[in-house]
Amino acid sequence: MKEKMLRAGEDYLEAILQLEGETRSKGVRITDLANKLEVTKPSANKAMKSLQEEGYIEKENYGDIYLTESGRKKAMDVFSRHSMLKKFLSEFLGVSIDQAEKDACLIEHYISRESLEKLKEYMEREGK
C-alpha cells in the first residue's frame, strides 16, 4: 500500500464517507460517487480499482462500494483536515463559505502534520 496517496484518491475516500452519511448506509453506488465528484463513471471505476488494490475499499462487480478499516481511517483523517481548514478560513479569517470550501479541499492534501497540529492548537487557544 502506498504511503502517500494521490490527492484524487483522498477525494474519493472522503466522498465515499460523506455519501455514507448522506444516504445513511454503508454501501455507496458508483453513480452517486461519480455525480458527487463530477467525474464520469469510467473515471470513478478506474479510481475504485486502484483504491481496492491498495486495500482502502471493497467492491464487488456492479455492487456497492465499502470502505475498509484502513479506508475509513484515511477518509476520516482527510475529512477532519478539511473541516478544520474550512472552519479556520471561514470563521477565523472571514473567507466566504464557498471559497473556504474550495480552498480547504486544495490545502487538505498538502498541509504537514506539524502545521495542522499548530493550527489546531491556535484554534483551540482562540476559542472559536
GROMACS .gro file of N, CA and C in nm:
model
  384
    1MET      N    1   0.084  -0.118   0.000
    1MET     CA    2   0.000   0.000   0.000
    1MET      C    3   0.088   0.124   0.000
    2LYS      N    4   0.050   0.222  -0.079
    2LYS     CA    5   0.130   0.344  -0.090
    2LYS      C    6   0.123   0.424   0.039
    3GLU      N    7   0.239   0.478   0.078
    3GLU     CA    8   0.245   0.561   0.198
    3GLU      C    9   0.173   0.694   0.175
    4LYS      N   10   0.198   0.755   0.060
    4LYS     CA   11   0.133   0.881   0.028
    4LYS      C   12   0.033   0.858  -0.084
    5MET      N   13  -0.090   0.886  -0.056
    5MET     CA   14  -0.195   0.866  -0.153
    5MET      C   15  -0.207   0.991  -0.240
    6LEU      N   16  -0.240   0.970  -0.365
    6LEU     CA   17  -0.264   1.082  -0.453
    6LEU      C   18  -0.386   1.160  -0.407
    7ARG      N   19  -0.386   1.288  -0.438
    7ARG     CA   20  -0.494   1.377  -0.399
    7ARG      C   21  -0.630   1.323  -0.443
    8ALA      N   22  -0.640   1.274  -0.566
    8ALA     CA   23  -0.768   1.223  -0.616
    8ALA      C   24  -0.817   1.105  -0.532
    9GLY      N   25  -0.727   1.018  -0.493
    9GLY     CA   26  -0.765   0.904  -0.410
    9GLY      C   27  -0.822   0.950  -0.277
   10GLU      N   28  -0.762   1.051  -0.218
   10GLU     CA   29  -0.813   1.104  -0.093
   10GLU      C   30  -0.951   1.166  -0.113
   11ASP      N   31  -0.970   1.234  -0.226
   11ASP     CA   32  -1.100   1.294  -0.255
   11ASP      C   33  -1.208   1.186  -0.267
   12TYR      N   34  -1.174   1.075  -0.333
   12TYR     CA   35  -1.271   0.966  -0.346
   12TYR      C   36  -1.307   0.907  -0.210
   13LEU      N   37  -1.208   0.883  -0.127
   13LEU     CA   38  -1.236   0.826   0.005
   13LEU      C   39  -1.323   0.919   0.088
   14GLU      N   40  -1.290   1.047   0.084
   14GLU     CA   41  -1.369   1.145   0.159
   14GLU      C   42  -1.513   1.150   0.106
   15ALA      N   43  -1.528   1.143  -0.026
   15ALA     CA   44  -1.662   1.146  -0.085
   15ALA      C   45  -1.743   1.021  -0.047
   16ILE      N   46  -1.679   0.905  -0.044
   16ILE     CA   47  -1.747   0.783  -0.002
   16ILE      C   48  -1.798   0.799   0.141
   17LEU      N   49  -1.713   0.849   0.229
   17LEU     CA   50  -1.750   0.871   0.368
   17LEU      C   51  -1.869   0.967   0.377
   18GLN      N   52  -1.865   1.075   0.302
   18GLN     CA   53  -1.974   1.173   0.305
   18GLN      C   54  -2.104   1.112   0.251
   19LEU      N   55  -2.094   1.035   0.143
   19LEU     CA   56  -2.214   0.972   0.088
   19LEU      C   57  -2.275   0.871   0.184
   20GLU      N   58  -2.191   0.800   0.257
   20GLU     CA   59  -2.243   0.708   0.360
   20GLU      C   60  -2.329   0.785   0.459
   21GLY      N   61  -2.280   0.901   0.500
   21GLY     CA   62  -2.355   0.982   0.595
   21GLY      C   63  -2.483   1.037   0.536
   22GLU      N   64  -2.477   1.079   0.410
   22GLU     CA   65  -2.595   1.134   0.344
   22GLU      C   66  -2.702   1.029   0.319
   23THR      N   67  -2.660   0.909   0.282
   23THR     CA   68  -2.755   0.803   0.249
   23THR      C   69  -2.787   0.714   0.368
   24ARG      N   70  -2.711   0.731   0.476
   24ARG     CA   71  -2.727   0.651   0.597
   24ARG      C   72  -2.712   0.501   0.570
   25SER      N   73  -2.620   0.470   0.480
   25SER     CA   74  -2.591   0.329   0.453
   25SER      C   75  -2.440   0.312   0.439
   26LYS      N   76  -2.394   0.191   0.455
   26LYS     CA   77  -2.251   0.163   0.445
   26LYS      C   78  -2.206   0.151   0.300
   27GLY      N   79  -2.295   0.111   0.211
   27GLY     CA   80  -2.259   0.093   0.071
   27GLY      C   81  -2.288   0.217  -0.010
   28VAL      N   82  -2.199   0.248  -0.104
   28VAL     CA   83  -2.213   0.364  -0.189
   28VAL      C   84  -2.216   0.318  -0.334
   29ARG      N   85  -2.306   0.373  -0.413
   29ARG     CA   86  -2.315   0.338  -0.554
   29ARG      C   87  -2.217   0.420  -0.636
   30ILE      N   88  -2.160   0.359  -0.738
   30ILE     CA   89  -2.062   0.426  -0.823
   30ILE      C   90  -2.123   0.549  -0.891
   31THR      N   91  -2.250   0.541  -0.927
   31THR     CA   92  -2.319   0.654  -0.991
   31THR      C   93  -2.324   0.774  -0.898
   32ASP      N   94  -2.359   0.749  -0.771
   32ASP     CA   95  -2.365   0.858  -0.674
   32ASP      C   96  -2.228   0.920  -0.650
   33LEU      N   97  -2.127   0.835  -0.645
   33LEU     CA   98  -1.990   0.882  -0.624
   33LEU      C   99  -1.944   0.968  -0.742
   34ALA      N  100  -1.968   0.921  -0.863
   34ALA     CA  101  -1.929   0.996  -0.983
   34ALA      C  102  -2.001   1.131  -0.987
   35ASN      N  103  -2.129   1.131  -0.955
   35ASN     CA  104  -2.206   1.256  -0.954
   35ASN      C  105  -2.152   1.353  -0.851
   36LYS      N  106  -2.122   1.303  -0.731
   36LYS     CA  107  -2.072   1.391  -0.623
   36LYS      C  108  -1.941   1.457  -0.663
   37LEU      N  109  -1.853   1.381  -0.726
   37LEU     CA  110  -1.721   1.435  -0.762
   37LEU      C  111  -1.717   1.496  -0.902
   38GLU      N  112  -1.832   1.491  -0.969
   38GLU     CA  113  -1.843   1.547  -1.104
   38GLU      C  114  -1.740   1.486  -1.199
   39VAL      N  115  -1.735   1.352  -1.198
   39VAL     CA  116  -1.648   1.277  -1.289
   39VAL      C  117  -1.734   1.174  -1.361
   40THR      N  118  -1.678   1.114  -1.464
   40THR     CA  119  -1.752   1.010  -1.536
   40THR      C  120  -1.749   0.880  -1.457
   41LYS      N  121  -1.845   0.794  -1.486
   41LYS     CA  122  -1.847   0.663  -1.420
   41LYS      C  123  -1.722   0.582  -1.453
   42PRO      N  124  -1.673   0.584  -1.578
   42PRO     CA  125  -1.548   0.511  -1.605
   42PRO      C  126  -1.430   0.563  -1.523
   43SER      N  127  -1.422   0.694  -1.503
   43SER     CA  128  -1.314   0.750  -1.420
   43SER      C  129  -1.328   0.704  -1.276
   44ALA      N  130  -1.450   0.706  -1.225
   44ALA     CA  131  -1.474   0.662  -1.088
   44ALA      C  132  -1.442   0.513  -1.074
   45ASN      N  133  -1.479   0.433  -1.172
   45ASN     CA  134  -1.449   0.289  -1.167
   45ASN      C  135  -1.299   0.264  -1.168
   46LYS      N  136  -1.226   0.339  -1.246
   46LYS     CA  137  -1.080   0.325  -1.251
   46LYS      C  138  -1.020   0.358  -1.114
   47ALA      N  139  -1.066   0.465  -1.054
   47ALA     CA  140  -1.017   0.505  -0.921
   47ALA      C  141  -1.051   0.398  -0.818
   48MET      N  142  -1.171   0.339  -0.828
   48MET     CA  143  -1.211   0.236  -0.731
   48MET      C  144  -1.123   0.113  -0.744
   49LYS      N  145  -1.085   0.080  -0.865
   49LYS     CA  146  -0.996  -0.035  -0.886
   49LYS      C  147  -0.864  -0.012  -0.814
   50SER      N  148  -0.810   0.107  -0.828
   50SER     CA  149  -0.684   0.142  -0.763
   50SER      C  150  -0.697   0.140  -0.610
   51LEU      N  151  -0.806   0.199  -0.559
   51LEU     CA  152  -0.828   0.201  -0.414
   51LEU      C  153  -0.851   0.061  -0.360
   52GLN      N  154  -0.914  -0.025  -0.439
   52GLN     CA  155  -0.936  -0.163  -0.397
   52GLN      C  156  -0.802  -0.238  -0.391
   53GLU      N  157  -0.717  -0.216  -0.491
   53GLU     CA  158  -0.585  -0.280  -0.492
   53GLU      C  159  -0.500  -0.236  -0.374
   54GLU      N  160  -0.521  -0.113  -0.329
   54GLU     CA  161  -0.444  -0.060  -0.217
   54GLU      C  162  -0.507  -0.095  -0.082
   55GLY      N  163  -0.621  -0.161  -0.084
   55GLY     CA  164  -0.684  -0.206   0.039
   55GLY      C  165  -0.772  -0.104   0.109
   56TYR      N  166  -0.809   0.003   0.040
   56TYR     CA  167  -0.891   0.107   0.103
   56TYR      C  168  -1.041   0.084   0.088
   57ILE      N  169  -1.080   0.009  -0.014
   57ILE     CA  170  -1.222  -0.019  -0.034
   57ILE      C  171  -1.242  -0.166  -0.070
   58GLU      N  172  -1.366  -0.210  -0.055
   58GLU     CA  173  -1.409  -0.340  -0.106
   58GLU      C  174  -1.524  -0.313  -0.202
   59LYS      N  175  -1.523  -0.383  -0.315
   59LYS     CA  176  -1.627  -0.364  -0.415
   59LYS      C  177  -1.644  -0.491  -0.495
   60GLU      N  178  -1.767  -0.536  -0.504
   60GLU     CA  179  -1.797  -0.649  -0.591
   60GLU      C  180  -1.831  -0.594  -0.728
   61ASN      N  181  -1.821  -0.676  -0.831
   61ASN     CA  182  -1.858  -0.632  -0.965
   61ASN      C  183  -2.002  -0.582  -0.965
   62TYR      N  184  -2.021  -0.464  -1.013
   62TYR     CA  185  -2.152  -0.399  -1.022
   62TYR      C  186  -2.222  -0.386  -0.887
   63GLY      N  187  -2.144  -0.387  -0.780
   63GLY     CA  188  -2.201  -0.376  -0.646
   63GLY      C  189  -2.162  -0.246  -0.578
   64ASP      N  190  -2.211  -0.231  -0.457
   64ASP     CA  191  -2.179  -0.112  -0.378
   64ASP      C  192  -2.032  -0.110  -0.337
   65ILE      N  193  -1.987   0.007  -0.300
   65ILE     CA  194  -1.850   0.031  -0.256
   65ILE      C  195  -1.853   0.045  -0.105
   66TYR      N  196  -1.758  -0.022  -0.039
   66TYR     CA  197  -1.749  -0.018   0.107
   66TYR      C  198  -1.607   0.020   0.148
   67LEU      N  199  -1.595   0.108   0.245
   67LEU     CA  200  -1.464   0.142   0.298
   67LEU      C  201  -1.414   0.027   0.386
   68THR      N  202  -1.288  -0.005   0.373
   68THR     CA  203  -1.226  -0.100   0.466
   68THR      C  204  -1.188  -0.023   0.591
   69GLU      N  205  -1.137  -0.091   0.690
   69GLU     CA  206  -1.096  -0.023   0.813
   69GLU      C  207  -0.990   0.084   0.783
   70SER      N  208  -0.891   0.048   0.701
   70SER     CA  209  -0.787   0.146   0.668
   70SER      C  210  -0.842   0.257   0.579
   71GLY      N  211  -0.937   0.224   0.493
   71GLY     CA  212  -1.000   0.325   0.408
   71GLY      C  213  -1.082   0.423   0.489
   72ARG      N  214  -1.154   0.371   0.588
   72ARG     CA  215  -1.235   0.458   0.675
   72ARG      C  216  -1.144   0.550   0.757
   73LYS      N  217  -1.035   0.494   0.807
   73LYS     CA  218  -0.940   0.574   0.886
   73LYS      C  219  -0.883   0.688   0.800
   74LYS      N  220  -0.843   0.656   0.678
   74LYS     CA  221  -0.787   0.757   0.588
   74LYS      C  222  -0.893   0.860   0.551
   75ALA      N  223  -1.014   0.815   0.521
   75ALA     CA  224  -1.122   0.907   0.485
   75ALA      C  225  -1.155   1.002   0.599
   76MET      N  226  -1.158   0.950   0.720
   76MET     CA  227  -1.188   1.034   0.837
   76MET      C  228  -1.076   1.135   0.862
   77ASP      N  229  -0.952   1.094   0.836
   77ASP     CA  230  -0.839   1.185   0.850
   77ASP      C  231  -0.850   1.300   0.750
   78VAL      N  232  -0.881   1.268   0.626
   78VAL     CA  233  -0.896   1.372   0.523
   78VAL      C  234  -1.012   1.463   0.557
   79PHE      N  235  -1.125   1.405   0.597
   79PHE     CA  236  -1.243   1.484   0.633
   79PHE      C  237  -1.214   1.577   0.751
   80SER      N  238  -1.140   1.528   0.849
   80SER     CA  239  -1.104   1.608   0.966
   80SER      C  240  -1.017   1.727   0.926
   81ARG      N  241  -0.916   1.701   0.841
   81ARG     CA  242  -0.830   1.811   0.793
   81ARG      C  243  -0.914   1.914   0.719
   82HIS      N  244  -1.001   1.865   0.632
   82HIS     CA  245  -1.086   1.953   0.552
   82HIS      C  246  -1.173   2.041   0.642
   83SER      N  247  -1.238   1.979   0.739
   83SER     CA  248  -1.328   2.052   0.828
   83SER      C  249  -1.255   2.159   0.908
   84MET      N  250  -1.138   2.123   0.959
   84MET     CA  251  -1.061   2.218   1.038
   84MET      C  252  -1.015   2.337   0.953
   85LEU      N  253  -0.967   2.308   0.834
   85LEU     CA  254  -0.920   2.414   0.745
   85LEU      C  255  -1.035   2.504   0.702
   86LYS      N  256  -1.149   2.445   0.670
   86LYS     CA  257  -1.266   2.524   0.629
   86LYS      C  258  -1.309   2.616   0.743
   87LYS      N  259  -1.312   2.561   0.865
   87LYS     CA  260  -1.350   2.642   0.981
   87LYS      C  261  -1.251   2.756   1.002
   88PHE      N  262  -1.123   2.728   0.994
   88PHE     CA  263  -1.022   2.832   1.012
   88PHE      C  264  -1.039   2.943   0.909
   89LEU      N  265  -1.052   2.904   0.784
   89LEU     CA  266  -1.064   3.003   0.676
   89LEU      C  267  -1.190   3.087   0.690
   90SER      N  268  -1.301   3.023   0.722
   90SER     CA  269  -1.427   3.099   0.728
   90SER      C  270  -1.446   3.173   0.859
   91GLU      N  271  -1.424   3.105   0.971
   91GLU     CA  272  -1.453   3.168   1.100
   91GLU      C  273  -1.341   3.255   1.154
   92PHE      N  274  -1.218   3.218   1.127
   92PHE     CA  275  -1.105   3.295   1.181
   92PHE      C  276  -1.059   3.404   1.084
   93LEU      N  277  -1.062   3.374   0.955
   93LEU     CA  278  -1.012   3.471   0.857
   93LEU      C  279  -1.122   3.545   0.783
   94GLY      N  280  -1.246   3.499   0.794
   94GLY     CA  281  -1.357   3.567   0.729
   94GLY      C  282  -1.373   3.538   0.581
   95VAL      N  283  -1.315   3.430   0.535
   95VAL     CA  284  -1.331   3.389   0.395
   95VAL      C  285  -1.474   3.338   0.377
   96SER      N  286  -1.535   3.367   0.263
   96SER     CA  287  -1.671   3.319   0.238
   96SER      C  288  -1.674   3.166   0.247
   97ILE      N  289  -1.790   3.113   0.284
   97ILE     CA  290  -1.805   2.968   0.300
   97ILE      C  291  -1.771   2.895   0.170
   98ASP      N  292  -1.819   2.945   0.057
   98ASP     CA  293  -1.792   2.879  -0.071
   98ASP      C  294  -1.642   2.875  -0.101
   99GLN      N  295  -1.576   2.988  -0.080
   99GLN     CA  296  -1.432   2.992  -0.108
   99GLN      C  297  -1.354   2.910  -0.006
  100ALA      N  298  -1.397   2.914   0.120
  100ALA     CA  299  -1.331   2.835   0.224
  100ALA      C  300  -1.341   2.686   0.192
  101GLU      N  301  -1.456   2.643   0.141
  101GLU     CA  302  -1.476   2.504   0.100
  101GLU      C  303  -1.377   2.465  -0.010
  102LYS      N  304  -1.367   2.548  -0.111
  102LYS     CA  305  -1.276   2.520  -0.224
  102LYS      C  306  -1.130   2.519  -0.178
  103ASP      N  307  -1.092   2.619  -0.100
  103ASP     CA  308  -0.953   2.628  -0.055
  103ASP      C  309  -0.917   2.514   0.039
  104ALA      N  310  -1.008   2.478   0.129
  104ALA     CA  311  -0.982   2.368   0.222
  104ALA      C  312  -0.959   2.239   0.145
  105CYS      N  313  -1.035   2.219   0.039
  105CYS     CA  314  -1.020   2.099  -0.044
  105CYS      C  315  -0.882   2.092  -0.108
  106LEU      N  316  -0.827   2.205  -0.142
  106LEU     CA  317  -0.693   2.209  -0.202
  106LEU      C  318  -0.583   2.192  -0.096
  107ILE      N  319  -0.597   2.264   0.013
  107ILE     CA  320  -0.494   2.264   0.118
  107ILE      C  321  -0.485   2.131   0.191
  108GLU      N  322  -0.600   2.064   0.212
  108GLU     CA  323  -0.604   1.943   0.294
  108GLU      C  324  -0.508   1.835   0.247
  109HIS      N  325  -0.472   1.836   0.122
  109HIS     CA  326  -0.385   1.732   0.066
  109HIS      C  327  -0.236   1.761   0.085
  110TYR      N  328  -0.203   1.884   0.117
  110TYR     CA  329  -0.063   1.924   0.119
  110TYR      C  330  -0.010   1.973   0.253
  111ILE      N  331  -0.099   2.002   0.345
  111ILE     CA  332  -0.055   2.057   0.474
  111ILE      C  333   0.018   1.949   0.555
  112SER      N  334   0.124   1.989   0.621
  112SER     CA  335   0.201   1.894   0.702
  112SER      C  336   0.129   1.867   0.834
  113ARG      N  337   0.164   1.757   0.896
  113ARG     CA  338   0.108   1.723   1.028
  113ARG      C  339   0.143   1.831   1.129
  114GLU      N  340   0.267   1.878   1.123
  114GLU     CA  341   0.312   1.980   1.217
  114GLU      C  342   0.227   2.107   1.204
  115SER      N  343   0.209   2.154   1.082
  115SER     CA  344   0.129   2.276   1.061
  115SER      C  345  -0.015   2.254   1.103
  116LEU      N  346  -0.068   2.137   1.075
  116LEU     CA  347  -0.205   2.107   1.113
  116LEU      C  348  -0.222   2.107   1.265
  117GLU      N  349  -0.126   2.049   1.335
  117GLU     CA  350  -0.131   2.047   1.481
  117GLU      C  351  -0.122   2.188   1.538
  118LYS      N  352  -0.033   2.270   1.482
  118LYS     CA  353  -0.019   2.409   1.529
  118LYS      C  354  -0.147   2.487   1.503
  119LEU      N  355  -0.209   2.463   1.388
  119LEU     CA  356  -0.335   2.529   1.354
  119LEU      C  357  -0.444   2.488   1.453
  120LYS      N  358  -0.450   2.361   1.484
  120LYS     CA  359  -0.548   2.311   1.582
  120LYS      C  360  -0.527   2.375   1.718
  121GLU      N  361  -0.401   2.381   1.763
  121GLU     CA  362  -0.370   2.445   1.891
  121GLU      C  363  -0.412   2.592   1.892
  122TYR      N  364  -0.383   2.662   1.783
  122TYR     CA  365  -0.420   2.803   1.771
  122TYR      C  366  -0.572   2.821   1.780
  123MET      N  367  -0.644   2.738   1.707
  123MET     CA  368  -0.789   2.749   1.707
  123MET      C  369  -0.848   2.719   1.844
  124GLU      N  370  -0.793   2.622   1.912
  124GLU     CA  371  -0.840   2.590   2.048
  124GLU      C  372  -0.809   2.703   2.144
  125ARG      N  373  -0.691   2.761   2.130
  125ARG     CA  374  -0.650   2.871   2.217
  125ARG      C  375  -0.737   2.994   2.196
  126GLU      N  376  -0.773   3.021   2.072
  126GLU     CA  377  -0.855   3.139   2.040
  126GLU      C  378  -1.003   3.116   2.066
  127GLY      N  379  -1.043   2.989   2.082
  127GLY     CA  380  -1.176   2.956   2.125
  127GLY      C  381  -1.290   2.981   2.029
  128LYS      N  382  -1.266   2.973   1.901
  128LYS     CA  383  -1.378   2.988   1.807
  128LYS      C  384  -1.425   2.855   1.761
   0.00000   0.00000   0.00000
